[in-house]
Coordinates of C-alpha atoms in Angstrom, one line a residue:
M1437 CA 122.3 13.1 161.5
K1438 CA 119.8 13.0 164.3
I1439 CA 117.3 15.9 163.8
A1440 CA 114.8 17.6 166.1
L1441 CA 111.7 19.2 164.3
L1442 CA 110.4 22.2 166.1
G1443 CA 107.1 22.7 164.4
Y1444 CA 105.4 19.7 162.8
G1445 CA 102.9 21.3 160.5
K1446 CA 102.9 21.0 156.8
M1447 CA 106.5 22.3 156.4
G1448 CA 107.7 20.0 159.2
Q1449 CA 106.3 17.0 157.6
I1450 CA 107.8 17.8 154.2
I1451 CA 111.2 18.4 155.9
E1452 CA 110.9 15.0 157.6
K1453 CA 110.3 13.4 154.2
F1454 CA 113.5 15.0 152.6
A1455 CA 115.5 14.3 155.9
L1456 CA 114.7 10.5 155.8
E1457 CA 115.4 10.2 152.1
R1458 CA 118.8 11.7 152.8
G1459 CA 119.6 9.1 155.4
H1460 CA 118.8 11.2 158.5
E1461 CA 116.9 10.3 161.6
I1462 CA 114.1 12.4 163.3
V1463 CA 114.4 11.9 167.1
L1464 CA 112.0 14.6 168.2
K1465 CA 108.8 16.2 166.7
I1466 CA 107.4 19.2 168.6
S1467 CA 103.9 20.5 167.6
I1468 CA 101.2 22.5 169.3
D1469 CA 100.1 19.3 171.0
N1470 CA 103.3 18.2 172.8
Q1471 CA 105.1 21.4 173.8
E1472 CA 105.9 19.8 177.2
E1473 CA 108.4 17.4 175.3
L1474 CA 110.6 20.2 174.3
T1475 CA 113.0 19.6 177.2
R1476 CA 116.8 19.9 177.4
Q1477 CA 117.2 16.1 177.7
N1478 CA 115.1 15.5 174.6
L1479 CA 116.9 18.1 172.6
K1480 CA 120.3 16.8 173.5
A1481 CA 119.4 13.6 171.7
A1482 CA 119.7 15.5 168.4
D1483 CA 122.7 16.7 166.4
V1484 CA 120.7 19.6 165.1
A1485 CA 117.3 21.2 165.3
I1486 CA 115.2 22.6 162.5
D1487 CA 112.5 25.3 163.5
F1488 CA 109.5 25.9 161.3
S1489 CA 107.0 26.8 164.1
T1490 CA 105.4 30.2 164.7
P1491 CA 106.4 33.7 165.4
D1492 CA 105.0 33.3 168.9
S1493 CA 107.1 30.3 169.8
V1494 CA 110.2 30.6 167.8
L1495 CA 112.2 32.7 170.4
S1496 CA 111.6 30.3 173.2
N1497 CA 112.5 27.3 170.9
I1498 CA 115.8 29.1 170.0
D1499 CA 116.5 29.6 173.8
A1500 CA 115.8 25.9 174.4
C1501 CA 118.2 24.9 171.8
F1502 CA 120.9 27.3 173.1
D1503 CA 120.3 25.9 176.7
A1504 CA 120.9 22.4 175.3
N1505 CA 123.9 23.4 173.0
V1506 CA 122.2 22.1 170.0
P1507 CA 122.7 23.9 166.6
V1508 CA 119.4 25.3 165.3
V1509 CA 118.2 26.2 161.8
V1510 CA 115.5 28.6 161.8
G1511 CA 113.1 28.9 158.9
T1512 CA 110.4 30.7 160.9
T1513 CA 110.1 34.4 160.3
G1514 CA 108.3 37.2 162.1
W1515 CA 111.0 37.6 164.8
Y1516 CA 113.7 39.7 163.1
G1517 CA 113.1 42.6 165.3
K1518 CA 115.0 40.5 168.0
L1519 CA 117.7 39.4 165.5
Q1520 CA 120.7 41.4 167.1
E1521 CA 119.6 40.2 170.6
V1522 CA 119.5 36.6 169.5
K1523 CA 122.9 36.9 167.8
N1524 CA 124.4 38.3 171.0
D1525 CA 122.9 35.4 173.0
C1526 CA 124.2 33.0 170.4
D1527 CA 127.7 34.3 170.3
S1528 CA 128.1 34.9 174.2
S1529 CA 126.9 31.2 174.8
N1530 CA 129.2 29.7 172.1
N1531 CA 126.1 28.3 170.3
T1532 CA 125.1 27.8 166.7
L1533 CA 122.2 29.3 164.7
L1534 CA 121.5 29.6 161.0
Y1535 CA 118.4 31.7 159.9
G1536 CA 116.9 32.5 156.6
S1537 CA 113.7 34.1 155.4
N1538 CA 113.7 31.4 152.6
F1539 CA 115.7 28.3 152.2
S1540 CA 114.9 27.7 148.5
I1541 CA 117.9 27.7 146.3
G1542 CA 115.9 29.5 143.5
V1543 CA 114.9 32.2 146.0
N1544 CA 118.5 32.8 147.1
L1545 CA 119.5 33.2 143.5
F1546 CA 116.6 35.5 143.2
F1547 CA 118.0 37.6 146.1
K1548 CA 121.3 37.9 144.3
L1549 CA 119.5 39.0 141.0
N1550 CA 117.5 41.5 143.0
Q1551 CA 120.6 43.2 144.5
T1552 CA 122.3 43.3 141.0
L1553 CA 119.1 44.9 139.4
A1554 CA 118.8 47.5 142.3
K1555 CA 122.4 48.7 141.7
L1556 CA 121.6 49.2 138.2
M1557 CA 118.3 51.1 138.8
N1558 CA 120.0 53.3 141.4
N1559 CA 121.0 55.5 138.5
Y1560 CA 117.6 55.8 137.0
P1561 CA 115.3 57.9 139.4
A1562 CA 112.4 57.9 136.8
Y1563 CA 111.6 54.3 138.0
E1564 CA 109.5 53.8 141.1
V1565 CA 110.1 50.6 142.8
Q1566 CA 107.8 48.3 144.9
V1567 CA 107.7 44.7 146.1
E1568 CA 104.6 42.4 145.9
E1569 CA 104.2 39.0 147.8
I1570 CA 101.5 36.5 147.7
H1571 CA 101.2 33.7 150.2
H1572 CA 98.6 31.2 151.5
T1573 CA 96.1 32.4 154.0
Q1574 CA 97.7 30.3 156.8
K1575 CA 100.9 32.5 156.7
L1576 CA 100.9 34.4 160.0
D1577 CA 103.3 37.2 159.4
S1578 CA 103.1 40.0 157.0
P1579 CA 105.1 41.0 155.0
S1580 CA 106.8 37.7 154.4
G1581 CA 110.4 37.4 155.5
T1582 CA 111.4 36.9 151.9
A1583 CA 109.7 40.2 150.9
I1584 CA 111.6 41.9 153.6
T1585 CA 114.9 40.5 152.5
L1586 CA 114.2 41.6 148.9
A1587 CA 113.2 45.1 150.3
E1588 CA 116.4 45.3 152.3
G1589 CA 118.4 44.3 149.1
I1590 CA 116.8 47.3 147.3
L1591 CA 117.3 49.7 150.3
D1592 CA 121.0 48.8 150.4
N1593 CA 121.4 49.8 146.7
V1594 CA 118.8 52.4 145.7
E1595 CA 119.8 55.6 147.4
R1596 CA 116.4 57.4 147.0
K1597 CA 114.6 54.7 149.2
S1598 CA 115.4 54.8 153.0
E1599 CA 112.8 52.4 154.6
W1600 CA 110.0 49.9 153.6
L1601 CA 106.4 50.2 154.4
N1602 CA 103.8 47.3 154.2
E1603 CA 100.2 47.3 152.9
E1604 CA 98.1 44.2 153.7
V1605 CA 95.9 44.2 150.6
G1606 CA 92.2 43.5 151.5
K1607 CA 92.5 45.1 154.9
D1608 CA 90.6 48.4 155.6
V1609 CA 93.9 50.4 156.2
E1610 CA 95.1 52.1 153.0
V1611 CA 98.8 52.9 152.9
F1612 CA 100.2 56.0 151.1
P1613 CA 104.1 55.7 151.0
K1614 CA 106.3 58.7 151.1
T1615 CA 108.8 59.4 148.3
D1616 CA 111.6 57.7 150.2
Q1617 CA 109.5 54.7 151.3
L1618 CA 109.5 51.4 149.5
L1619 CA 106.1 49.8 149.3
I1620 CA 105.6 46.2 150.0
E1621 CA 102.2 44.9 149.0
S1622 CA 101.2 41.6 150.8
H1623 CA 98.4 39.4 149.5
R1624 CA 96.9 36.4 151.2
I1625 CA 95.2 33.9 148.8
E1626 CA 94.3 30.2 149.4
N1627 CA 96.9 27.6 148.3
I1628 CA 99.7 29.9 147.1
P1629 CA 103.0 28.6 148.3
G1630 CA 104.8 31.9 147.7
T1631 CA 105.2 34.4 144.8
H1632 CA 107.4 37.5 145.0
T1633 CA 107.7 40.2 142.4
V1634 CA 109.9 43.3 142.2
I1635 CA 108.5 46.0 140.0
Y1636 CA 110.3 49.1 138.6
S1637 CA 107.8 51.3 137.0
S1638 CA 108.2 54.5 134.8
E1639 CA 105.9 56.5 132.5
V1640 CA 107.1 54.6 129.6
D1641 CA 107.7 51.0 130.7
D1642 CA 108.0 48.6 133.6
I1643 CA 110.7 46.1 134.6
E1644 CA 109.7 43.0 136.6
I1645 CA 111.6 40.2 138.1
K1646 CA 109.6 37.4 139.7
H1647 CA 110.0 34.2 141.6
T1648 CA 107.1 31.7 141.8
A1649 CA 107.3 28.6 144.2
H1650 CA 105.4 25.7 142.9
S1651 CA 105.3 23.9 146.2
R1652 CA 106.9 24.0 149.7
A1653 CA 109.4 21.3 148.7
G1654 CA 112.1 23.7 147.7
F1655 CA 112.0 25.4 151.2
A1656 CA 112.0 22.0 153.0
L1657 CA 115.0 20.6 151.0
G1658 CA 117.0 23.8 151.5
A1659 CA 116.4 23.6 155.3
V1660 CA 117.8 19.9 155.4
V1661 CA 120.8 21.0 153.3
A1662 CA 121.3 24.0 155.7
A1663 CA 121.3 21.6 158.8
E1664 CA 123.9 19.4 157.0
W1665 CA 126.0 22.5 156.4
V1666 CA 125.8 24.0 160.0
K1667 CA 126.0 20.9 162.1
D1668 CA 129.7 21.0 163.0
K1669 CA 130.0 24.8 163.0
K1670 CA 129.9 27.5 165.7
G1671 CA 128.4 30.9 165.4
F1672 CA 125.6 33.0 163.9
F1673 CA 124.8 32.4 160.2
S1674 CA 122.5 33.4 157.5
I1675 CA 121.2 31.2 154.7
T1676 CA 123.3 33.4 152.4
D1677 CA 126.4 32.1 154.0
I1678 CA 125.8 28.8 152.2
F1679 CA 125.6 30.4 148.8
E1680 CA 128.6 32.6 149.0

């Protein structure tokens, strides 16, 4: 495939490595230094685009891909408040988008495990539940998209919780969740690719499930696999569709 990389930071460079190893060609690299090269003509040289940019630029990047009729894989998070609007645009313009809060195979298995555990724990109200996430200090959004996906998996299955609430640990604002609120604790620590923990606590014991990323390689490889999967498809997809 011919791939356009929208966002050429650390993740974009690792994606490039895996793409080349799998026989693909990078025909466009967009970073903060060459935004003017993100044109319809340049995008049309690609079979698919992969976006790991920033929450500030991702929506305009998606619009550019739709305008050029180029399928786009979106690994950037922090824009999910506009998800339905983007889906409507994708469907009405007969375009293709695949998004995911995390493209790691291990994390997507972890999502399934989280949903299964939540279904079991729904019957045991003595257990309080919360999500903790730790990421590197360069991560711009909080909580992480992965933590939100975990929280939604719990909310869908634990009836005593109706919404999630985020606390950025280390900030001055202390958060006090209500009984029906699910707390997400977000930590920002140097050189942590991503650690997510779901904790069920009672007076007598705790149950924890945890995923620890050792590097960003799993996310990058998953993004290339997603691009291979979506290239000839039409519609609006989630990374979970690949694992069904």
